[in-house]
Amino acid sequence: MKVLVVGSGTMGHGIAEVAAISGFEVKLVDISWDILNRAKERMMDSLRRLYERGAIKDTPEAIMSRVTMSVSYDVARDVDLAIEAVPENMDLKRKVFQELDRVSPQHAILATNTSSIPISDIAEVTNRKDKVIGMHFFNPPPIMKLVEVIPSKYTSEETTNKVVEIARQMNKIPVRLRVEVPGFVSNRIYLRLMQEACREVESGEATIHQVDSTARNKLKLPMGIFELSDYVGLDVALDLWKVIVGRGASDVKCNMFREKVEAKQLGVKTGKGFYEYPGGKYVKPSLPADSPVRESRLLSLAVNEAAWLIHNKIVNAQEIDTVMKYGFNFPQGLLEMADNIGLDRIVEELRDIYSKGYEAYKPNELLDEMVRNGKLGRKVGEGFYKYS
Ligand code: 3HC
């Protein structure tokens, strides 16, 4: 199979690497050779790390021999799948899809790695709307196992099934959304974690370090919430915040992320975000061992969002947990954690914050109903899951 990746930045070069590791012939396109050469170095560096760890069998050189690079779309003429990973700008993405539609063969599937732009809007500029789909990878793509597969209202069942199969061939775990929603599953939940983290700090309930200490030390997440946002890029984080809220989700008034972006402190890539990263290299921020931030409070808004996703039949509880375990390396699913904490405690936190004037924390009907019916989680044998 021949795969074209358009855009060789953080996500693009990682996706190309994953495709090459799986044995596909890969073509990587970007606008300049400087950018492509930098991508090649990053891929080699990542492949060497994976090889040293025994995570891949082929040598980095053998894998890179399957990758060719180009500054022209002409290489799309014989591909089976194109994955676009250019910056999150609608006009730019539409131009890329017009080019891909013009050059690539009729059977080729055109996928976008967008984290927030509607897939249907992108599909509309092509003459193959049924073959356009969302294929959302996670940073860093060679490590994170999840791929969200998002059919637009035009995508055919055949295309969706093929992409699910291709994701499996790439050694990824696909989660397929039934209906497209802004931010998909992953970023809607991630946004809610950011919003609650932000609210706690801006309202003076806790410090950045305390919030992240609870995330890392109590919940055992691989990164704190602010730390993860620095890692993803605060511009990217703010973008998805704006897009998801701009398309109907309730907002949580909080300015810290916007202020950081305005100050051009974008996280790891600029050397400073909520923490410092000398030379623009990720280093683990040191955090206090103890924190007064309760797990139930930090997760409350995310669990409420998960309930919304289930209530609206976008995905089920298990699929949400797969997203969090394989897209964010959570040690347990979000809803497994919620069941362990107790859904009554989650709802108490939501009510308390809601009573302070934050509309987004109004407990979702499904969650409210579960608590009213005594489905309080593991302690009573049933919550989002059943326990025997
Ligand atoms: N390629 C190859 N290996 C890599 C790598 C890469 N790109 N990045 C990290 N590694 C390896 C390191 O070399 C190290 O290997 P070792 O154990 O053999 O030394 C190992 O992974 C662990 O890395 P670190 O020691 O640097 O740091 P951590 O232990 O914190 O692990 C992490 C890094 C795997 C990124 C982990 O912190 C993690 O899982 N964090 C959560 C990441 C996450 O949530 N990503 C999703 C973001 S949201 C998103 O992408 C969606 C978008 O739309 C916004």
mmCIF file with all atom_site columns, C-alpha atoms in Angstrom, residues 111-237:
data_model
loop_
_atom_site.group_PDB
_atom_site.id
_atom_site.type_symbol
_atom_site.label_atom_id
_atom_site.label_alt_id
_atom_site.label_comp_id
_atom_site.label_asym_id
_atom_site.label_entity_id
_atom_site.label_seq_id
_atom_site.pdbx_PDB_ins_code
_atom_site.Cartn_x
_atom_site.Cartn_y
_atom_site.Cartn_z
_atom_site.occupancy
_atom_site.B_iso_or_equiv
_atom_site.pdbx_formal_charge
_atom_site.auth_seq_id
_atom_site.auth_comp_id
_atom_site.auth_asym_id
_atom_site.auth_atom_id
_atom_site.pdbx_PDB_model_num
ATOM 1   C CA . ALA A 1 111 ? -7.904  11.424 5.376  1.00 0.00 ? 111 ALA A CA 1
ATOM 2   C CA . THR A 1 112 ? -7.321  14.416 7.608  1.00 0.00 ? 112 THR A CA 1
ATOM 3   C CA . ASN A 1 113 ? -5.554  14.412 10.950 1.00 0.00 ? 113 ASN A CA 1
ATOM 4   C CA . THR A 1 114 ? -7.382  17.569 12.002 1.00 0.00 ? 114 THR A CA 1
ATOM 5   C CA . SER A 1 115 ? -8.138  17.792 15.699 1.00 0.00 ? 115 SER A CA 1
ATOM 6   C CA . SER A 1 116 ? -10.953 20.291 15.421 1.00 0.00 ? 116 SER A CA 1
ATOM 7   C CA . ILE A 1 117 ? -12.047 21.242 11.898 1.00 0.00 ? 117 ILE A CA 1
ATOM 8   C CA . PRO A 1 118 ? -15.304 19.621 10.669 1.00 0.00 ? 118 PRO A CA 1
ATOM 9   C CA . ILE A 1 119 ? -14.535 16.742 8.303  1.00 0.00 ? 119 ILE A CA 1
ATOM 10  C CA . SER A 1 120 ? -17.683 17.486 6.275  1.00 0.00 ? 120 SER A CA 1
ATOM 11  C CA . ASP A 1 121 ? -16.470 21.039 5.556  1.00 0.00 ? 121 ASP A CA 1
ATOM 12  C CA . ILE A 1 122 ? -13.176 19.687 4.233  1.00 0.00 ? 122 ILE A CA 1
ATOM 13  C CA . ALA A 1 123 ? -14.877 16.941 2.180  1.00 0.00 ? 123 ALA A CA 1
ATOM 14  C CA . GLU A 1 124 ? -17.083 19.470 0.388  1.00 0.00 ? 124 GLU A CA 1
ATOM 15  C CA . VAL A 1 125 ? -14.221 20.836 -1.723 1.00 0.00 ? 125 VAL A CA 1
ATOM 16  C CA . THR A 1 126 ? -13.575 17.407 -3.295 1.00 0.00 ? 126 THR A CA 1
ATOM 17  C CA . ASN A 1 127 ? -15.363 15.300 -5.883 1.00 0.00 ? 127 ASN A CA 1
ATOM 18  C CA . ARG A 1 128 ? -15.133 12.239 -3.648 1.00 0.00 ? 128 ARG A CA 1
ATOM 19  C CA . LYS A 1 129 ? -16.881 13.250 -0.455 1.00 0.00 ? 129 LYS A CA 1
ATOM 20  C CA . ASP A 1 130 ? -17.581 9.564  0.310  1.00 0.00 ? 130 ASP A CA 1
ATOM 21  C CA . LYS A 1 131 ? -13.839 8.877  0.488  1.00 0.00 ? 131 LYS A CA 1
ATOM 22  C CA . VAL A 1 132 ? -12.913 11.738 2.840  1.00 0.00 ? 132 VAL A CA 1
ATOM 23  C CA . ILE A 1 133 ? -12.566 10.874 6.512  1.00 0.00 ? 133 ILE A CA 1
ATOM 24  C CA . GLY A 1 134 ? -10.930 11.917 9.798  1.00 0.00 ? 134 GLY A CA 1
ATOM 25  C CA . MET A 1 135 ? -7.986  9.858  11.015 1.00 0.00 ? 135 MET A CA 1
ATOM 26  C CA . HIS A 1 136 ? -6.880  11.453 14.262 1.00 0.00 ? 136 HIS A CA 1
ATOM 27  C CA . PHE A 1 137 ? -3.485  10.416 15.647 1.00 0.00 ? 137 PHE A CA 1
ATOM 28  C CA . PHE A 1 138 ? -1.986  11.366 19.017 1.00 0.00 ? 138 PHE A CA 1
ATOM 29  C CA . ASN A 1 139 ? 1.282   12.974 19.927 1.00 0.00 ? 139 ASN A CA 1
ATOM 30  C CA . PRO A 1 140 ? 3.785   11.331 19.726 1.00 0.00 ? 140 PRO A CA 1
ATOM 31  C CA . PRO A 1 141 ? 2.312   9.092  16.977 1.00 0.00 ? 141 PRO A CA 1
ATOM 32  C CA . PRO A 1 142 ? 4.929   6.312  17.241 1.00 0.00 ? 142 PRO A CA 1
ATOM 33  C CA . ILE A 1 143 ? 4.120   5.843  20.947 1.00 0.00 ? 143 ILE A CA 1
ATOM 34  C CA . MET A 1 144 ? 0.409   6.538  21.258 1.00 0.00 ? 144 MET A CA 1
ATOM 35  C CA . LYS A 1 145 ? -1.734  3.590  20.139 1.00 0.00 ? 145 LYS A CA 1
ATOM 36  C CA . LEU A 1 146 ? -5.038  5.330  19.466 1.00 0.00 ? 146 LEU A CA 1
ATOM 37  C CA . VAL A 1 147 ? -6.470  6.480  16.161 1.00 0.00 ? 147 VAL A CA 1
ATOM 38  C CA . GLU A 1 148 ? -9.900  8.095  16.229 1.00 0.00 ? 148 GLU A CA 1
ATOM 39  C CA . VAL A 1 149 ? -11.759 7.348  12.998 1.00 0.00 ? 149 VAL A CA 1
ATOM 40  C CA . ILE A 1 150 ? -14.318 10.033 12.209 1.00 0.00 ? 150 ILE A CA 1
ATOM 41  C CA . PRO A 1 151 ? -16.698 9.586  9.291  1.00 0.00 ? 151 PRO A CA 1
ATOM 42  C CA . SER A 1 152 ? -18.300 12.817 8.109  1.00 0.00 ? 152 SER A CA 1
ATOM 43  C CA . LYS A 1 153 ? -21.950 12.925 7.068  1.00 0.00 ? 153 LYS A CA 1
ATOM 44  C CA . TYR A 1 154 ? -20.771 12.052 3.525  1.00 0.00 ? 154 TYR A CA 1
ATOM 45  C CA . THR A 1 155 ? -18.301 9.233  4.276  1.00 0.00 ? 155 THR A CA 1
ATOM 46  C CA . SER A 1 156 ? -19.285 5.791  2.971  1.00 0.00 ? 156 SER A CA 1
ATOM 47  C CA . GLU A 1 157 ? -19.378 2.743  5.197  1.00 0.00 ? 157 GLU A CA 1
ATOM 48  C CA . GLU A 1 158 ? -16.817 1.125  2.885  1.00 0.00 ? 158 GLU A CA 1
ATOM 49  C CA . THR A 1 159 ? -14.333 3.978  3.412  1.00 0.00 ? 159 THR A CA 1
ATOM 50  C CA . THR A 1 160 ? -14.818 3.894  7.186  1.00 0.00 ? 160 THR A CA 1
ATOM 51  C CA . ASN A 1 161 ? -14.303 0.125  7.335  1.00 0.00 ? 161 ASN A CA 1
ATOM 52  C CA . LYS A 1 162 ? -11.185 0.356  5.190  1.00 0.00 ? 162 LYS A CA 1
ATOM 53  C CA . VAL A 1 163 ? -9.677  3.068  7.396  1.00 0.00 ? 163 VAL A CA 1
ATOM 54  C CA . VAL A 1 164 ? -10.400 1.071  10.543 1.00 0.00 ? 164 VAL A CA 1
ATOM 55  C CA . GLU A 1 165 ? -8.570  -1.853 8.915  1.00 0.00 ? 165 GLU A CA 1
ATOM 56  C CA . ILE A 1 166 ? -5.630  0.334  7.817  1.00 0.00 ? 166 ILE A CA 1
ATOM 57  C CA . ALA A 1 167 ? -5.309  1.727  11.358 1.00 0.00 ? 167 ALA A CA 1
ATOM 58  C CA . ARG A 1 168 ? -5.077  -1.860 12.630 1.00 0.00 ? 168 ARG A CA 1
ATOM 59  C CA . GLN A 1 169 ? -2.412  -2.627 10.019 1.00 0.00 ? 169 GLN A CA 1
ATOM 60  C CA . MET A 1 170 ? -0.505  0.343  11.423 1.00 0.00 ? 170 MET A CA 1
ATOM 61  C CA . ASN A 1 171 ? -0.606  -1.457 14.770 1.00 0.00 ? 171 ASN A CA 1
ATOM 62  C CA . LYS A 1 172 ? -2.989  1.144  16.166 1.00 0.00 ? 172 LYS A CA 1
ATOM 63  C CA . ILE A 1 173 ? -6.202  0.790  18.140 1.00 0.00 ? 173 ILE A CA 1
ATOM 64  C CA . PRO A 1 174 ? -9.030  2.452  16.203 1.00 0.00 ? 174 PRO A CA 1
ATOM 65  C CA . VAL A 1 175 ? -12.068 3.963  17.899 1.00 0.00 ? 175 VAL A CA 1
ATOM 66  C CA . ARG A 1 176 ? -14.801 4.839  15.456 1.00 0.00 ? 176 ARG A CA 1
ATOM 67  C CA . LEU A 1 177 ? -17.243 7.636  16.234 1.00 0.00 ? 177 LEU A CA 1
ATOM 68  C CA . ARG A 1 178 ? -20.836 7.044  15.174 1.00 0.00 ? 178 ARG A CA 1
ATOM 69  C CA . VAL A 1 179 ? -21.441 10.732 14.511 1.00 0.00 ? 179 VAL A CA 1
ATOM 70  C CA . GLU A 1 180 ? -18.968 13.551 14.070 1.00 0.00 ? 180 GLU A CA 1
ATOM 71  C CA . VAL A 1 181 ? -18.874 15.989 16.991 1.00 0.00 ? 181 VAL A CA 1
ATOM 72  C CA . PRO A 1 182 ? -16.562 19.012 17.364 1.00 0.00 ? 182 PRO A CA 1
ATOM 73  C CA . GLY A 1 183 ? -13.311 17.912 19.044 1.00 0.00 ? 183 GLY A CA 1
ATOM 74  C CA . PHE A 1 184 ? -14.301 14.258 18.605 1.00 0.00 ? 184 PHE A CA 1
ATOM 75  C CA . VAL A 1 185 ? -14.142 12.242 21.836 1.00 0.00 ? 185 VAL A CA 1
ATOM 76  C CA . SER A 1 186 ? -10.515 12.800 22.786 1.00 0.00 ? 186 SER A CA 1
ATOM 77  C CA . ASN A 1 187 ? -10.294 16.554 22.600 1.00 0.00 ? 187 ASN A CA 1
ATOM 78  C CA . ARG A 1 188 ? -13.719 17.175 24.117 1.00 0.00 ? 188 ARG A CA 1
ATOM 79  C CA . ILE A 1 189 ? -12.592 15.301 27.209 1.00 0.00 ? 189 ILE A CA 1
ATOM 80  C CA . TYR A 1 190 ? -9.122  16.794 27.164 1.00 0.00 ? 190 TYR A CA 1
ATOM 81  C CA . LEU A 1 191 ? -10.679 20.287 26.901 1.00 0.00 ? 191 LEU A CA 1
ATOM 82  C CA . ARG A 1 192 ? -12.772 19.612 30.012 1.00 0.00 ? 192 ARG A CA 1
ATOM 83  C CA . LEU A 1 193 ? -9.658  18.570 31.937 1.00 0.00 ? 193 LEU A CA 1
ATOM 84  C CA . MET A 1 194 ? -7.919  21.779 30.834 1.00 0.00 ? 194 MET A CA 1
ATOM 85  C CA . GLN A 1 195 ? -10.917 23.911 31.734 1.00 0.00 ? 195 GLN A CA 1
ATOM 86  C CA . GLU A 1 196 ? -11.215 22.494 35.243 1.00 0.00 ? 196 GLU A CA 1
ATOM 87  C CA . ALA A 1 197 ? -7.443  22.761 35.782 1.00 0.00 ? 197 ALA A CA 1
ATOM 88  C CA . CYS A 1 198 ? -7.597  26.368 34.596 1.00 0.00 ? 198 CYS A CA 1
ATOM 89  C CA . ARG A 1 199 ? -10.644 27.198 36.742 1.00 0.00 ? 199 ARG A CA 1
ATOM 90  C CA . GLU A 1 200 ? -9.028  25.795 39.875 1.00 0.00 ? 200 GLU A CA 1
ATOM 91  C CA . VAL A 1 201 ? -5.920  27.909 39.430 1.00 0.00 ? 201 VAL A CA 1
ATOM 92  C CA . GLU A 1 202 ? -7.580  31.119 38.259 1.00 0.00 ? 202 GLU A CA 1
ATOM 93  C CA . SER A 1 203 ? -10.157 31.014 41.051 1.00 0.00 ? 203 SER A CA 1
ATOM 94  C CA . GLY A 1 204 ? -7.377  30.558 43.617 1.00 0.00 ? 204 GLY A CA 1
ATOM 95  C CA . GLU A 1 205 ? -8.389  27.049 44.706 1.00 0.00 ? 205 GLU A CA 1
ATOM 96  C CA . ALA A 1 206 ? -5.004  25.562 43.818 1.00 0.00 ? 206 ALA A CA 1
ATOM 97  C CA . THR A 1 207 ? -1.682  26.219 42.098 1.00 0.00 ? 207 THR A CA 1
ATOM 98  C CA . ILE A 1 208 ? -0.551  24.873 38.732 1.00 0.00 ? 208 ILE A CA 1
ATOM 99  C CA . HIS A 1 209 ? 1.900   22.575 40.523 1.00 0.00 ? 209 HIS A CA 1
ATOM 100 C CA . GLN A 1 210 ? -0.778  21.243 42.860 1.00 0.00 ? 210 GLN A CA 1
ATOM 101 C CA . VAL A 1 211 ? -3.183  20.475 40.016 1.00 0.00 ? 211 VAL A CA 1
ATOM 102 C CA . ASP A 1 212 ? -0.472  18.634 38.121 1.00 0.00 ? 212 ASP A CA 1
ATOM 103 C CA . SER A 1 213 ? 0.693   16.828 41.242 1.00 0.00 ? 213 SER A CA 1
ATOM 104 C CA . THR A 1 214 ? -2.787  15.354 41.700 1.00 0.00 ? 214 THR A CA 1
ATOM 105 C CA . ALA A 1 215 ? -2.865  14.349 38.030 1.00 0.00 ? 215 ALA A CA 1
ATOM 106 C CA . ARG A 1 216 ? 0.511   12.655 38.156 1.00 0.00 ? 216 ARG A CA 1
ATOM 107 C CA . ASN A 1 217 ? 0.829   11.393 41.715 1.00 0.00 ? 217 ASN A CA 1
ATOM 108 C CA . LYS A 1 218 ? -2.739  10.542 42.682 1.00 0.00 ? 218 LYS A CA 1
ATOM 109 C CA . LEU A 1 219 ? -4.373  9.719  39.352 1.00 0.00 ? 219 LEU A CA 1
ATOM 110 C CA . LYS A 1 220 ? -1.078  8.327  37.962 1.00 0.00 ? 220 LYS A CA 1
ATOM 111 C CA . LEU A 1 221 ? -1.497  10.082 34.620 1.00 0.00 ? 221 LEU A CA 1
ATOM 112 C CA . PRO A 1 222 ? 1.740   10.211 32.589 1.00 0.00 ? 222 PRO A CA 1
ATOM 113 C CA . MET A 1 223 ? 1.658   14.022 32.572 1.00 0.00 ? 223 MET A CA 1
ATOM 114 C CA . GLY A 1 224 ? -0.044  16.776 34.536 1.00 0.00 ? 224 GLY A CA 1
ATOM 115 C CA . ILE A 1 225 ? -2.815  18.687 32.784 1.00 0.00 ? 225 ILE A CA 1
ATOM 116 C CA . PHE A 1 226 ? -0.751  21.870 32.340 1.00 0.00 ? 226 PHE A CA 1
ATOM 117 C CA . GLU A 1 227 ? 2.321   19.802 31.498 1.00 0.00 ? 227 GLU A CA 1
ATOM 118 C CA . LEU A 1 228 ? 0.409   17.957 28.752 1.00 0.00 ? 228 LEU A CA 1
ATOM 119 C CA . SER A 1 229 ? -0.829  21.247 27.328 1.00 0.00 ? 229 SER A CA 1
ATOM 120 C CA . ASP A 1 230 ? 2.745   22.537 27.194 1.00 0.00 ? 230 ASP A CA 1
ATOM 121 C CA . TYR A 1 231 ? 3.680   19.303 25.417 1.00 0.00 ? 231 TYR A CA 1
ATOM 122 C CA . VAL A 1 232 ? 0.825   19.547 22.886 1.00 0.00 ? 232 VAL A CA 1
ATOM 123 C CA . GLY A 1 233 ? 1.430   23.294 22.365 1.00 0.00 ? 233 GLY A CA 1
ATOM 124 C CA . LEU A 1 234 ? -0.667  25.988 24.038 1.00 0.00 ? 234 LEU A CA 1
ATOM 125 C CA . ASP A 1 235 ? -1.629  27.440 20.656 1.00 0.00 ? 235 ASP A CA 1
ATOM 126 C CA . VAL A 1 236 ? -2.991  24.026 19.626 1.00 0.00 ? 236 VAL A CA 1
ATOM 127 C CA . ALA A 1 237 ? -4.753  23.648 22.989 1.00 0.00 ? 237 ALA A CA 1
#
